[in-house]
Structures are given as structure tokens and as C-alpha cells.
DNA sequence: ACTATGACCAGCG
DNA sequence: ACGCTGGCCATAG
């Protein structure tokens, strides 16, 4: 079994959970929001948290800063995002229109 | 104490 | 629009 998420991972998941339907947030944006509270973390760390615990939240709304999807799950991610009418340009999310800036859940 | 490897990122060519 | 570089930071060997 997977070890339960620690406090940092929990905060990441709570932050991801606040992304509205039809919008996306980049790994870096999530990391920045979490950093406001914890003072730690980075886009890479957020990526790892998503790889492990992403299934517990709306993981498909987290993309790279350029709008690219997560390689490992690109197929389902694209389907889910399109179902929410998230704007695409070819195989990437149109970040100019769909990017959303998360705030830490407690702020 | 390295080295390597990630669902990453910004800057610069 | 790629590709490279250096930064990021936790985990595994």
C-alpha cells in the first residue's frame, strides 16, 4: 500500500482541489501557492505528489506551464479536459485562456 | 557523500 | 518552436 500523504502533500492536494471546472493550473502555480504557507517545495515536488496521490483529486486540471499534458496519462487527461470545454491549441491547453492562479486553501 | 532520475520551469539562442 | 542550461528538491542506490 501507498504511504498516506504527509502534510505537504495534503496541502498540495487541497490546493489542486480548488481548481475550478474548465480551468487548469500549472505545477509551478500550485507550488507557488503552497510555498506561501509552507515556505518549501517546487514544481518538481508537486509533480511527484501528483504522480503518487493525484488520483485522489482532479489531477487532470494540473498541466505544465506551457500547457502540455502529463505524458503518462495524456490520453485520459485530454479527454477529461475536453469534456470540461478547456480550450486547446493542438495537443496543448491554451494557457492564455485556461490558466488559473490557485491560492492556498486557508488564505 | 555522491550520482541519477523525475507528471517541472525560466531564460537564452 | 525546439533544444540546452542551470535551478529546483525529494528519493533511491
XYZ file of C-alpha atoms (C1' of nucleotides) in Angstrom:
133
model
C 0.000 0.000 0.000
C 0.987 3.568 -0.598
C 2.028 5.502 2.496
C -0.533 8.184 3.388
C 0.244 11.720 2.158
C 2.270 13.853 4.567
C 1.259 17.411 5.469
C 2.971 18.933 2.455
C 1.329 16.503 0.047
C -2.006 17.067 1.761
C -1.721 20.801 1.166
C -0.868 20.221 -2.485
C -3.948 18.040 -2.895
C -6.187 20.547 -1.137
C -4.867 23.283 -3.411
C -5.462 21.224 -6.543
C -8.980 20.532 -5.318
C -9.743 24.262 -5.530
C -9.105 24.489 -9.282
C -12.498 25.234 -10.862
C -14.013 23.043 -13.552
C -12.989 24.240 -17.010
C -9.733 25.775 -15.759
C -6.212 24.438 -15.190
C -3.214 25.336 -13.031
C 0.458 24.658 -13.733
C 2.656 22.625 -11.415
C 4.625 25.794 -10.738
C 1.492 27.784 -9.865
C 0.398 25.130 -7.394
C 3.912 25.057 -5.938
C 3.871 28.851 -5.542
C 0.575 28.782 -3.668
C 1.785 26.048 -1.332
C 5.063 27.898 -0.837
C 3.136 30.878 0.563
C 2.182 28.708 3.509
C 4.998 26.204 3.937
C 7.921 28.168 2.503
C 9.070 24.970 0.823
C 8.507 22.986 -2.317
C 8.893 23.407 -6.056
C 7.180 22.464 -9.283
C 9.110 19.178 -9.317
C 7.925 18.235 -5.863
C 4.334 18.999 -6.830
C 4.799 16.750 -9.850
C 5.887 13.908 -7.624
C 2.969 14.393 -5.273
C 0.634 14.236 -8.273
C 2.313 11.088 -9.567
C 1.637 9.348 -6.268
C -1.589 10.778 -4.956
C -3.079 12.543 -7.950
C -5.911 10.042 -8.245
C -7.381 11.415 -5.027
C -8.248 14.767 -6.636
C -8.948 16.433 -10.009
C -5.409 15.621 -11.252
C -6.301 16.335 -14.893
C -6.526 20.084 -14.154
C -2.778 20.253 -13.457
C -0.600 20.767 -16.545
C 2.867 22.129 -17.325
C 3.459 25.878 -17.596
C 3.346 25.597 -21.397
C 0.044 23.738 -21.383
C 1.486 20.293 -22.147
C -0.209 17.301 -20.534
C 1.336 14.681 -18.251
C 2.956 12.119 -20.597
C 1.939 9.086 -18.611
C -1.794 9.855 -18.666
C -2.131 12.222 -21.621
C -4.965 10.290 -23.227
C -7.367 10.369 -20.328
C -6.262 13.843 -19.334
C -7.087 15.235 -22.755
C -10.482 13.533 -22.723
C -11.373 14.867 -19.288
C -10.260 18.409 -20.108
C -12.102 18.453 -23.415
C -15.200 17.262 -21.573
C -14.945 20.422 -19.450
C -14.526 22.588 -22.560
C -10.989 23.588 -21.686
C -9.581 25.399 -24.763
C -6.819 23.583 -26.661
C -4.299 24.578 -29.305
C -3.330 21.311 -30.992
C -2.203 19.000 -28.163
C -1.783 21.676 -25.547
C -4.072 23.615 -23.276
C -4.420 27.269 -24.299
C -2.906 28.661 -21.104
C -3.691 32.240 -22.028
C -7.366 31.441 -21.648
C -7.491 28.498 -19.254
C -4.728 29.140 -16.691
C -5.997 29.732 -13.187
C -3.961 31.036 -10.252
C -4.561 28.960 -7.127
C -4.361 30.358 -3.604
C -3.534 28.272 -0.572
C -6.780 26.719 0.784
C -6.532 28.511 4.110
C -5.928 32.042 2.869
C 28.624 11.919 0.374
C 27.923 11.341 -4.185
C 25.091 10.223 -8.676
C 20.898 9.639 -11.171
C 16.250 10.309 -12.005
C 11.729 12.618 -12.147
C 3.520 14.256 -14.061
C 8.883 20.957 -13.597
C 10.483 25.945 -15.014
C 12.559 30.293 -16.961
C 15.990 32.189 -19.771
C 18.533 32.308 -23.924
C 19.905 31.025 -28.531
C 9.008 26.300 -31.804
C 12.666 23.411 -30.413
C 16.701 22.433 -27.614
C 20.169 23.412 -23.952
C 21.431 25.014 -19.356
C 21.049 25.687 -14.666
C 17.915 25.688 -10.997
C 14.692 23.190 -8.291
C 14.143 19.281 -4.333
C 12.838 14.619 -2.696
C 14.097 9.560 -3.158
C 16.703 5.624 -4.329
C 21.109 3.108 -4.892
